[in-house]
Short mmCIF file of C-alpha atoms in Angstrom, two decimals:
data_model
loop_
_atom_site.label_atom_id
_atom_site.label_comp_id
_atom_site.label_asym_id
_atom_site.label_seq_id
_atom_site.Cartn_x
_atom_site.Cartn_y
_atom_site.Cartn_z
CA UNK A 1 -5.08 9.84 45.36
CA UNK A 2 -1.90 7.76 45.40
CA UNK A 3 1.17 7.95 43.03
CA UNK A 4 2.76 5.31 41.20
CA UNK A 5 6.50 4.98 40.24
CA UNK A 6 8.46 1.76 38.97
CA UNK A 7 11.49 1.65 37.10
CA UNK A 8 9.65 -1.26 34.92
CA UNK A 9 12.64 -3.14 34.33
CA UNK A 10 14.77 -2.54 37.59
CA UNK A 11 11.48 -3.25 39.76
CA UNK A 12 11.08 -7.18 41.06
CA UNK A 13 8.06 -8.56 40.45
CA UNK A 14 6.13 -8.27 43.82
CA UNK A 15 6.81 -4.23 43.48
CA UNK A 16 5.39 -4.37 40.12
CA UNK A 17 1.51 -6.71 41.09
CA UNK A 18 1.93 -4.08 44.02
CA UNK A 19 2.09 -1.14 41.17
CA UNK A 20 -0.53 -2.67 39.38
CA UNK A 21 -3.10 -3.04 42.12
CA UNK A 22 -2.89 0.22 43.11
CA UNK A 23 -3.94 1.39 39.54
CA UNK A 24 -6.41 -1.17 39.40
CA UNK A 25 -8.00 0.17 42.65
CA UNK A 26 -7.86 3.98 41.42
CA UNK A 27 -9.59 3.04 37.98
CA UNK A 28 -12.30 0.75 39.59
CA UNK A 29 -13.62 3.79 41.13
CA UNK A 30 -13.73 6.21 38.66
CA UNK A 31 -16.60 6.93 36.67
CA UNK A 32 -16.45 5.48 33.28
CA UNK A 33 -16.16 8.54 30.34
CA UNK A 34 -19.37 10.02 28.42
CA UNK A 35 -18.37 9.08 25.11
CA UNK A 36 -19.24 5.71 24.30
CA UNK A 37 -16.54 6.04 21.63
CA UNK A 38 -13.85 6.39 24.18
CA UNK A 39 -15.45 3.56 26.66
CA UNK A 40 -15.44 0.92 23.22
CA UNK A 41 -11.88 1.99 22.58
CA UNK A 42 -10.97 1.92 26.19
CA UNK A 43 -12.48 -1.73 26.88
CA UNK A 44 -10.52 -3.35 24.10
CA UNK A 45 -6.90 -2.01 25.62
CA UNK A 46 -7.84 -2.93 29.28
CA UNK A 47 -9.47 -6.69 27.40
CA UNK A 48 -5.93 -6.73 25.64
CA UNK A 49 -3.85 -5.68 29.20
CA UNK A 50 -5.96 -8.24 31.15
CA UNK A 51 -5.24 -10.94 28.75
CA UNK A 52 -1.43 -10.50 29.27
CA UNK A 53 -1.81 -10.31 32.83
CA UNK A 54 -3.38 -13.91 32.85
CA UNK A 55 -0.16 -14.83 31.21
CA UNK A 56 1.37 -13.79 34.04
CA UNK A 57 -1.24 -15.21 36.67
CA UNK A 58 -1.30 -18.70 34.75
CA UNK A 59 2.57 -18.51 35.67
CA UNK A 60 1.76 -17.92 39.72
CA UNK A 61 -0.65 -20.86 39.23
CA UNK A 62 1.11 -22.39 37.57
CA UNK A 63 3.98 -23.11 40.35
CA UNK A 64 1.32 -22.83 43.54
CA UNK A 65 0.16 -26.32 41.95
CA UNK A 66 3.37 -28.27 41.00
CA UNK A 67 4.57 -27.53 44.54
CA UNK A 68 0.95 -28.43 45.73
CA UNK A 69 1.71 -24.87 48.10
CA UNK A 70 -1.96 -24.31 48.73
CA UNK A 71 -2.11 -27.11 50.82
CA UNK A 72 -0.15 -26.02 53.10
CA UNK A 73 -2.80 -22.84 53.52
CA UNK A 74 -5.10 -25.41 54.54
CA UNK A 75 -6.82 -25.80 50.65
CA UNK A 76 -7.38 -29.49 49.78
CA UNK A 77 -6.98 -28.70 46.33
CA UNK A 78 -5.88 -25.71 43.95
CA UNK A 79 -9.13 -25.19 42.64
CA UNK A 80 -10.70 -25.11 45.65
CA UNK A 81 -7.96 -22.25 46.37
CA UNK A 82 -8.78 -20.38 43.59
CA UNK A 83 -12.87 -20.97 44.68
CA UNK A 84 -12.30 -20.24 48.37
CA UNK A 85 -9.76 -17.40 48.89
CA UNK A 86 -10.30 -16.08 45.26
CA UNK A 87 -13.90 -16.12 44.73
CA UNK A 88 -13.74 -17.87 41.06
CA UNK A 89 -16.90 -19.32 39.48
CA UNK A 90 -16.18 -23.26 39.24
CA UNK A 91 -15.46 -23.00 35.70
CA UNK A 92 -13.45 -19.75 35.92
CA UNK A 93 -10.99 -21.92 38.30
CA UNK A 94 -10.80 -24.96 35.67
CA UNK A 95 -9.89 -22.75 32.78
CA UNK A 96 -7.08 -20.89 34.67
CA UNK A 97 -5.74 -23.90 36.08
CA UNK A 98 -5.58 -25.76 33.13
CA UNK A 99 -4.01 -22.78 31.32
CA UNK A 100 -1.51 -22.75 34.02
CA UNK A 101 -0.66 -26.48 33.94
CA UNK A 102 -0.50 -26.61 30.16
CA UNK A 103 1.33 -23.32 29.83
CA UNK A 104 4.57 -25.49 30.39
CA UNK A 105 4.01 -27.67 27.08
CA UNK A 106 2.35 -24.66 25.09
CA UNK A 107 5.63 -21.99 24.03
CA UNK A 108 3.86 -20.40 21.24
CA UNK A 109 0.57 -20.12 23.08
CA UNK A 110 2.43 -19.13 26.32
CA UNK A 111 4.84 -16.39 23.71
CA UNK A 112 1.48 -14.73 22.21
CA UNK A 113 -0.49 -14.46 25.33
CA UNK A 114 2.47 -12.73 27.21
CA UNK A 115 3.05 -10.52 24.13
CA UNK A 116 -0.79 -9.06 23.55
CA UNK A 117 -0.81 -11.03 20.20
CA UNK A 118 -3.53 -14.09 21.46
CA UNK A 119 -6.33 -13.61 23.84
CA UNK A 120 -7.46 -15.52 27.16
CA UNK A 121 -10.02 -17.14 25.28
CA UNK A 122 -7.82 -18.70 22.31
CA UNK A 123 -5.53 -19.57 24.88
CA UNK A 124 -7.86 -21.38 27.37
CA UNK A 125 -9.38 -22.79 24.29
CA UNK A 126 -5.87 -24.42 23.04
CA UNK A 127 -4.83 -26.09 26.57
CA UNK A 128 -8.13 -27.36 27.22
CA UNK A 129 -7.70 -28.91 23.68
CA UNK A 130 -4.16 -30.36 24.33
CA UNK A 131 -4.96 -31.34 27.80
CA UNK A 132 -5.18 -34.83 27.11
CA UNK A 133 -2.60 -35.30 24.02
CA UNK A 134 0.92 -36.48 24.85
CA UNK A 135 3.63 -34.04 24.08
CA UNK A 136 4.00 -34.59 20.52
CA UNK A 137 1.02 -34.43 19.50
CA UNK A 138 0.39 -31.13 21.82
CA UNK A 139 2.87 -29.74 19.73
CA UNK A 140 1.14 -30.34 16.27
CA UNK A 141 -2.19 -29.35 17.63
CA UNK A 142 -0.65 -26.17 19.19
CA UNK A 143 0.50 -25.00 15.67
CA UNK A 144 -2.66 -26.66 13.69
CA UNK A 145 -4.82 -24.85 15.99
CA UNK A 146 -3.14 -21.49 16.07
CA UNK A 147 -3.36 -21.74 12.60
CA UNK A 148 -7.12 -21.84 12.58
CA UNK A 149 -7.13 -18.69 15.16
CA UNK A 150 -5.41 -16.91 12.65
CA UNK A 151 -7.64 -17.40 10.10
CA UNK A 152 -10.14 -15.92 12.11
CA UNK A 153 -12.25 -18.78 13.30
CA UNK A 154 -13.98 -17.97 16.55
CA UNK A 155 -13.13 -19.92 19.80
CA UNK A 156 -16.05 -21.66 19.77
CA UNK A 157 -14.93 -23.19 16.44
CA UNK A 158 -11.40 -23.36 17.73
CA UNK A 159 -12.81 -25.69 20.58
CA UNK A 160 -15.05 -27.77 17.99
CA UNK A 161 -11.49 -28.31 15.55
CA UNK A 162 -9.69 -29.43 19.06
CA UNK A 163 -12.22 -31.86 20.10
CA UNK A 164 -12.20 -33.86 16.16
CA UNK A 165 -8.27 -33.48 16.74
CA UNK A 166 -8.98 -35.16 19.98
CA UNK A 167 -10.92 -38.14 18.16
CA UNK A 168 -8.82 -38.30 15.12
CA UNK A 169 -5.60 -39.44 17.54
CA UNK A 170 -7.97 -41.61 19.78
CA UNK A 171 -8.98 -43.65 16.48
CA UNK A 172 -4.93 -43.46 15.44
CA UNK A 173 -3.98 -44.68 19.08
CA UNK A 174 -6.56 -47.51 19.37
CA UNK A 175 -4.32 -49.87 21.25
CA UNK A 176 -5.08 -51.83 24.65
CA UNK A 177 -1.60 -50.76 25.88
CA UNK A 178 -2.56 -47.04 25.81
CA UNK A 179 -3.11 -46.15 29.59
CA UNK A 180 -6.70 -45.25 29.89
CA UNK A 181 -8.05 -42.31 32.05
CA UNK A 182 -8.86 -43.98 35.01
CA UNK A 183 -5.55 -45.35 35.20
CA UNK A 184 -3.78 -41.88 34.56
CA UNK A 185 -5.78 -40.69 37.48
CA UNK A 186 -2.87 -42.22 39.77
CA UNK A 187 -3.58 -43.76 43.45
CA UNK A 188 -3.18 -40.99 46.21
CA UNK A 189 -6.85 -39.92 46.12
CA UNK A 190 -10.12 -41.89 45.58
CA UNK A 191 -12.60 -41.08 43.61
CA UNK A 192 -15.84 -42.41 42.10
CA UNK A 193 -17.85 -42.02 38.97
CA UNK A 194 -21.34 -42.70 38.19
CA UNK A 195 -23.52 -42.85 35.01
CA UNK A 196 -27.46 -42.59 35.38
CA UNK A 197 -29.22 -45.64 33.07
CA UNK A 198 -32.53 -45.03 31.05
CA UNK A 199 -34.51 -46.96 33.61
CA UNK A 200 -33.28 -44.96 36.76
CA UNK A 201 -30.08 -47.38 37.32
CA UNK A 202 -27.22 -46.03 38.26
CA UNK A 203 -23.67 -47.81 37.11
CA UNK A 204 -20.93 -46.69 39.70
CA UNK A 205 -16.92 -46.81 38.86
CA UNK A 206 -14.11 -46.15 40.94
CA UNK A 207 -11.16 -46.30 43.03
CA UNK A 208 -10.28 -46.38 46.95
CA UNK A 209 -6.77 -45.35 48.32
CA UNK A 210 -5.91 -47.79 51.12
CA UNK A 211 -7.22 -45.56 53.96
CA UNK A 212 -10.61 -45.34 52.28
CA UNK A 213 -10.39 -49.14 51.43
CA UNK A 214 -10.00 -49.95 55.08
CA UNK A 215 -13.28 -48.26 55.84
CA UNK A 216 -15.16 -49.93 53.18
CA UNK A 217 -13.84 -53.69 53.98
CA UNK A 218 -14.39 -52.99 57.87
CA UNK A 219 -17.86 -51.38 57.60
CA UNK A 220 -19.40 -53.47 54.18
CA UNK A 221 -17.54 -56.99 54.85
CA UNK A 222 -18.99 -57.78 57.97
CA UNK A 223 -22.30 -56.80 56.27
CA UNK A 224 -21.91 -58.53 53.13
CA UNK A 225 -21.64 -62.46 54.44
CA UNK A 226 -24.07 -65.09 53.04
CA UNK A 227 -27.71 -64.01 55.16
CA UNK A 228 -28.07 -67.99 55.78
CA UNK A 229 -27.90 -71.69 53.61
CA UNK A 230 -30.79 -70.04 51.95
CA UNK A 231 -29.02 -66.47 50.41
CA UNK A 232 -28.16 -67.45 47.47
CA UNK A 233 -26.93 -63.86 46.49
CA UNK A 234 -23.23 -63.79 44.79
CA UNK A 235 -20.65 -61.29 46.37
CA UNK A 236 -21.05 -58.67 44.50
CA UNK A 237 -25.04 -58.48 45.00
CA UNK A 238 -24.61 -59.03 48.99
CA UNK A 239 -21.87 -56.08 48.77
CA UNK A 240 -24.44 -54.04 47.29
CA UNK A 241 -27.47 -55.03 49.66
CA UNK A 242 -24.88 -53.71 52.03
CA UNK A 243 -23.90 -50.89 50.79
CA UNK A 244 -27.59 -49.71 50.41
CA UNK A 245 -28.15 -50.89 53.90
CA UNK A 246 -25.16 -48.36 55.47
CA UNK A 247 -26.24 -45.32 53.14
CA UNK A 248 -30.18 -45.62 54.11
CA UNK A 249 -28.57 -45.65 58.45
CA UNK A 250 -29.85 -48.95 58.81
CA UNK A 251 -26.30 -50.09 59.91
CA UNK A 252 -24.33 -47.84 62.96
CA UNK A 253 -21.58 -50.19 64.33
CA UNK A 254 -18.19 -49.53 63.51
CA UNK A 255 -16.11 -52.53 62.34
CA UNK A 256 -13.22 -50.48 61.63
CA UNK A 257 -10.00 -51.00 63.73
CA UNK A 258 -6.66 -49.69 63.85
CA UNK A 259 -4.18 -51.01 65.76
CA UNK A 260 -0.92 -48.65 66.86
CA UNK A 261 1.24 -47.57 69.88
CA UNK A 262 -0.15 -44.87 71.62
CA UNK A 263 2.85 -43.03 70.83
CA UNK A 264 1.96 -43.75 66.88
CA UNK A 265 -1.52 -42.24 67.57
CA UNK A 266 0.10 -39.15 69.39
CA UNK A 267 2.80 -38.23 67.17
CA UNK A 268 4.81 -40.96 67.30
CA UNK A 269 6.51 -42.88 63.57
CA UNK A 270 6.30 -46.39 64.80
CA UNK A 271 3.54 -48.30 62.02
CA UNK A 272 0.05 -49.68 62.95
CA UNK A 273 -2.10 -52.22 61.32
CA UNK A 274 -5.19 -53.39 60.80
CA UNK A 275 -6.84 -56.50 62.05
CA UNK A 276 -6.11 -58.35 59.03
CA UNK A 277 -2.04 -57.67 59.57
CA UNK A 278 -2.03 -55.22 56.55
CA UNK A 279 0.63 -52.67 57.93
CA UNK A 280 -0.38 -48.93 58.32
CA UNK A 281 2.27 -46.04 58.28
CA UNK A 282 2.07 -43.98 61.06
CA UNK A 283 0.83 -40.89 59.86
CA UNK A 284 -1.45 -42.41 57.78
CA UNK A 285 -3.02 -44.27 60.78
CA UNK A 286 -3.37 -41.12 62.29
CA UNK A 287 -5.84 -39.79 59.41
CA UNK A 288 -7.58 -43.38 59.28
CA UNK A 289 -8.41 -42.97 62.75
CA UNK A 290 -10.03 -39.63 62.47
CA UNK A 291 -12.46 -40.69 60.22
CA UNK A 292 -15.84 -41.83 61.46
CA UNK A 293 -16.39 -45.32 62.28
CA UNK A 294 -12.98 -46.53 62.93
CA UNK A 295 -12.01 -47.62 66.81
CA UNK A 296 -8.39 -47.22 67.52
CA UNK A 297 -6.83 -50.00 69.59
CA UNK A 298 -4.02 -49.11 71.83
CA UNK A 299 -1.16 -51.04 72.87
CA UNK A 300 1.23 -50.81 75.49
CA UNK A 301 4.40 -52.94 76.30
CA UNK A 302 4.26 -56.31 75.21
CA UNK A 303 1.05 -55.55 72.81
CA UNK A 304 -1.00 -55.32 75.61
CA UNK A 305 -4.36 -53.33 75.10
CA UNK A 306 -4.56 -50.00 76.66
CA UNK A 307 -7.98 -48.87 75.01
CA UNK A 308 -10.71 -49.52 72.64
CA UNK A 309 -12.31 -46.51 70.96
CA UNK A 310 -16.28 -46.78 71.60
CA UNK A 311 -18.35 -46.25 69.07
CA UNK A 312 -20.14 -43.49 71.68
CA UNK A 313 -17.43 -41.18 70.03
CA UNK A 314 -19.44 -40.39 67.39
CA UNK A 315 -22.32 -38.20 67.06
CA UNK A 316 -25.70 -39.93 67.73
CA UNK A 317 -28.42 -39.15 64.73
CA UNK A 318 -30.29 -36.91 66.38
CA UNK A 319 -26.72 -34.74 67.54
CA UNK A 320 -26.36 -35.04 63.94
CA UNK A 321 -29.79 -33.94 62.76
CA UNK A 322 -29.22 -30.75 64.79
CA UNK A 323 -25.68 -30.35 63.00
CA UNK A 324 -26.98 -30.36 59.68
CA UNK A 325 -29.24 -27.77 60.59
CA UNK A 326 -26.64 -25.38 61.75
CA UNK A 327 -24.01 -25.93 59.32
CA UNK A 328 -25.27 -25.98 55.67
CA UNK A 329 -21.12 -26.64 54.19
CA UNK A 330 -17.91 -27.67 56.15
CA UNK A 331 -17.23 -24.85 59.43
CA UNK A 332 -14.35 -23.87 57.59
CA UNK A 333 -14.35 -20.78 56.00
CA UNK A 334 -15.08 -20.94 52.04
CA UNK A 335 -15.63 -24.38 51.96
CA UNK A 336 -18.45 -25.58 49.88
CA UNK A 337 -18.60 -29.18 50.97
CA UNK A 338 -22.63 -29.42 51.65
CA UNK A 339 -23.09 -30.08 55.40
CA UNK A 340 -24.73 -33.37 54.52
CA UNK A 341 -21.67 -34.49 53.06
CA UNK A 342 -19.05 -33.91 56.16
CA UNK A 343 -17.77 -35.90 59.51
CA UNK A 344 -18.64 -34.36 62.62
CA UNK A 345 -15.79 -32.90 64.32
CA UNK A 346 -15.07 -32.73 68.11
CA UNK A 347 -13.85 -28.98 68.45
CA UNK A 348 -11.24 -29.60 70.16
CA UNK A 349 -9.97 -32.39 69.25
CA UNK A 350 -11.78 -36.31 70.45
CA UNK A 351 -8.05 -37.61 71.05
CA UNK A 352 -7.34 -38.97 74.49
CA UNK A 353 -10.34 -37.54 76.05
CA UNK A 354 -10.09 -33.79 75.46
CA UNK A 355 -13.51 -33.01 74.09
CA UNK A 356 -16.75 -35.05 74.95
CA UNK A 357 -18.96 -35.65 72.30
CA UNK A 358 -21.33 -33.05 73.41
CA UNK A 359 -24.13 -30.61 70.95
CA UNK A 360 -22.35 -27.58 71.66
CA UNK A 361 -18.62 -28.98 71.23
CA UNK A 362 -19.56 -30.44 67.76
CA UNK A 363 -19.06 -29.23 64.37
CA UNK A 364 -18.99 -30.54 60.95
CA UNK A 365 -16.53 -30.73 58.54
CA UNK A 366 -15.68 -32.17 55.26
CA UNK A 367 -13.37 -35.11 55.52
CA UNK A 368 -10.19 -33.33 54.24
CA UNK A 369 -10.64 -30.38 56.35
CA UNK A 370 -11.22 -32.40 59.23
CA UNK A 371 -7.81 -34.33 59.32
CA UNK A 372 -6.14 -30.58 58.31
CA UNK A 373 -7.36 -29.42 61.48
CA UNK A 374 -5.93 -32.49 63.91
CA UNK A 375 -2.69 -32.60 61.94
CA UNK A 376 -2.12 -28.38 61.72
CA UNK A 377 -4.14 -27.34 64.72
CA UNK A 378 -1.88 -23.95 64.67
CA UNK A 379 -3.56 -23.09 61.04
CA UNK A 380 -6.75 -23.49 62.51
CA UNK A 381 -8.72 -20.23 64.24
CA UNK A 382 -11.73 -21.14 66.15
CA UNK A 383 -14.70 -18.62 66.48
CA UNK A 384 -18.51 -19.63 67.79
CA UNK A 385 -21.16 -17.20 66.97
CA UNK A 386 -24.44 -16.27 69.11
CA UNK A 387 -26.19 -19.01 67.21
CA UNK A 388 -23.92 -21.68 68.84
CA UNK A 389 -22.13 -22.38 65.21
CA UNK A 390 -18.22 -22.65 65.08
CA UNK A 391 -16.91 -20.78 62.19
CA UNK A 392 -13.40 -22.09 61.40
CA UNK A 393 -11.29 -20.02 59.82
CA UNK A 394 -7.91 -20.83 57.85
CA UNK A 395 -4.50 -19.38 58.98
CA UNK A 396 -1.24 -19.35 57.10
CA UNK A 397 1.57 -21.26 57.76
CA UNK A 398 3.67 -20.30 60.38
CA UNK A 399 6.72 -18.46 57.87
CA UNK A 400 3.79 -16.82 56.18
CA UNK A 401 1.96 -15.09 59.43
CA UNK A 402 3.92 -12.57 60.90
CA UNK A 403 3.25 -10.74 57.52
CA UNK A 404 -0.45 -11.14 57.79
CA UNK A 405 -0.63 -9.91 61.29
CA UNK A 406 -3.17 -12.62 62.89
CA UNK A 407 -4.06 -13.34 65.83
CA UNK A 408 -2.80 -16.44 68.25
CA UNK A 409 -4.37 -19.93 66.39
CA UNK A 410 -6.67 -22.04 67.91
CA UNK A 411 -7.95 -19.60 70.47
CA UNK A 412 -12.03 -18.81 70.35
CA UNK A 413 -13.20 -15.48 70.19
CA UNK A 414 -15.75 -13.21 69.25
CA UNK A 415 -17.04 -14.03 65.47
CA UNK A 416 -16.28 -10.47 64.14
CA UNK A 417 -13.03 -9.82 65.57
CA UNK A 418 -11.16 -7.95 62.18
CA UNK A 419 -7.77 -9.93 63.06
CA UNK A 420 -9.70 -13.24 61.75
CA UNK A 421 -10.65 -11.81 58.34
CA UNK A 422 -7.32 -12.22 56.71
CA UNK A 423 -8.98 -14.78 54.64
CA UNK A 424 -12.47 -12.32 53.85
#
């Protein structure tokens, strides 16, 4: 049995979540009392103590997504950290993170919670109800809805008085200069919505960021031109006809090009561009030309072509058949991306010739995993098991690994070596 001692207020506050896990681990494995008395009595104070810790874990979240740190640990987003490394339901994840980003905007909420005085559930309840409110009207509907939780109304209830809040100031607000949601979305990340019609229809919304743009124009353009004098299909129709035509793999060829330096592709800052002239910054030409279906042209001195990617690079359907089949989600570790759903990924790397595109030097993985891996290669640990799979496995950043004690990155070895399972 291990003892605890912290001078609470002289102790910082890694030595106290140190203090606190160790307690943690020595009640987990004792046997809960006899008395059912004592276990009711004893469930409401650890309910109340765990409820003030989340004020203090909404705070850690809190700052781990302003400074988007998770990235850096190789997590595309921070609820797919909290998912991956922290094994959170889906909807676990969304209610903490949204806690933690509303926490800033919510003082009373963020006071009672810390104090023992307002439980997760209120809380969760109030900054998924303010979520979408500017700041002053978070601040009425903070103290209008803390009002109802004192007068005893259940969360459920809480949640039902938030929503009609909700559509009260929507009705109020009903001006075309209010920004709507797709618009407060921003324009770093695409993203696409669709609604299912009564007739089996599907109506599809959305947004591409430019590198995502450049795949669509090179891939559905080409595809989308007048059939002959006798299509009379508009635009948008032959853009759909061609869109169904690439998703069914009736359509291969790759009529995506970049055009950079060979020092841009390598490392290099100079900018690229596509064939249309539309300039490309470098690292951002980097990630285009990872992605599948995009040829990256090479110059040399005097714009002189050095190389033309081959569409050959890429996995044939059968190489792919096989991949699906042995990877059900993205190689990396914790990543839930179906398998389906992911690029295939040279293991070590397609660049400049250093991996063939062979069965047994292929993997899959989603698309934001795959450009982690050729941008941070030393985050990256690289195990194959007996079944031929690659499991990838995340490392820290390089400040954060001497702590964690793993081994060199990038190096393959056997699946179940124990220096690998920092992220278990």
């Amino acid at each position: 049995m291990q003892s605890v001692t912290v001078e609470l207020e002289a102790a910082s506050t890694m030595e106290l979540v140190n203090a606190l896990s160790t307690i943690a681990t020595e009640l987990a494995s004792r046997e809960a009392p006899e008395s059912a008395a004592a276990c009711l009595e004893l469930t409401e104070t650890l309910a109340a103590a765990s409820d003030m810790q989340e004020s203090a874990l909404a705070g850690f979240i809190g700052l781990v997504d302003a400074t988007k740190e998770q990235a850096r640990w190789g997590y595309p987003s921070t609820q797919a950290w909290l998912r991956s490394r922290l094994g959170m339901r889906d909807n676990r994840a969304k209610e903490r993170l949204t806690l933690a980003r509303q926490r800033r905007r919510l003082p009373q909420v963020a006071e009672q919670l810390a104090s023992g005085n307002l439980s997760y559930g209120y809380a969760v309840t109030v900054a998924d109800s303010v979520s979408r409110l500017d700041d002053t009207d978070c601040a009425e509907a903070e103290a209008t809805l803390l009002g109802f939780v004192d007068q005893g109304f259940s969360a459920g209830k809480v949640a039902a008085f938030g929503r009609r809040i909700r559509d009260l100031i929507a009705e109020r607000d009903d001006s075309e200069d209010a920004p709507d949601e797709d618009t407060k979305r921003g324009y770093d990340k695409s993203w696409l919505t669709t609604t299912r019609s009564l007739d089996g229809g599907r109506y599809v919304k959305g947004w591409l960021n430019p590198e995502d743009a450049a795949i669509w124009d090179g891939t559905l353009a080409p595809l989308a031109k007048p059939a002959g004098p006798d299509d009379h299909r508009d635009l948008p129709e032959r853009t759909a006809a061609a869109l169904s035509s690439v998703l069914s793999g009736g359509h291969k060829a790759s009529k995506v090009t970049v055009i950079c330096d060979l020092e841009t592709l390598t490392g290099g800052n100079a900018p690229a561009r596509l064939t249309d002239g539309t300039p490309i910054p470098a690292a951002q030409a980097r990630r285009i030309a990872l992605a599948a279906g995009v040829s990256p042209l090479l110059l040399g001195r005097g714009n002189t072509p050095l190389y033309l990617g081959y569409r050959e690079r890429f996995a044939s359907a059968a190489q792919r058949q096989v991949l699906e089949t042995l990877y059900p989600s993205c190689a990396v570790r914790g990543c839930e991306v179906p398998g389906t759903l992911c690029e295939v990924d040279h293991v070590h790397g397609w660049a400049l010739g250093r991996s063939p595109t062979d069965i047994d030097q292929l993997a899959l993985a989603c698309g934001w995993h795959n450009r982690f891996k050729h941008a941070n290669p030393d985050q990256i640990q690289i195990t194959k098991g007996h079944d031929g799979r690659y499991l990838y496995r995340l490392l820290p950043p390089a400040d954060a690994r001497d702590k964690r004690g793993v081994g060199p990155p990038g190096s393959i070895g056997p699946p179940d070596n124990p220096a690998l399972d920092w992220a278990a």
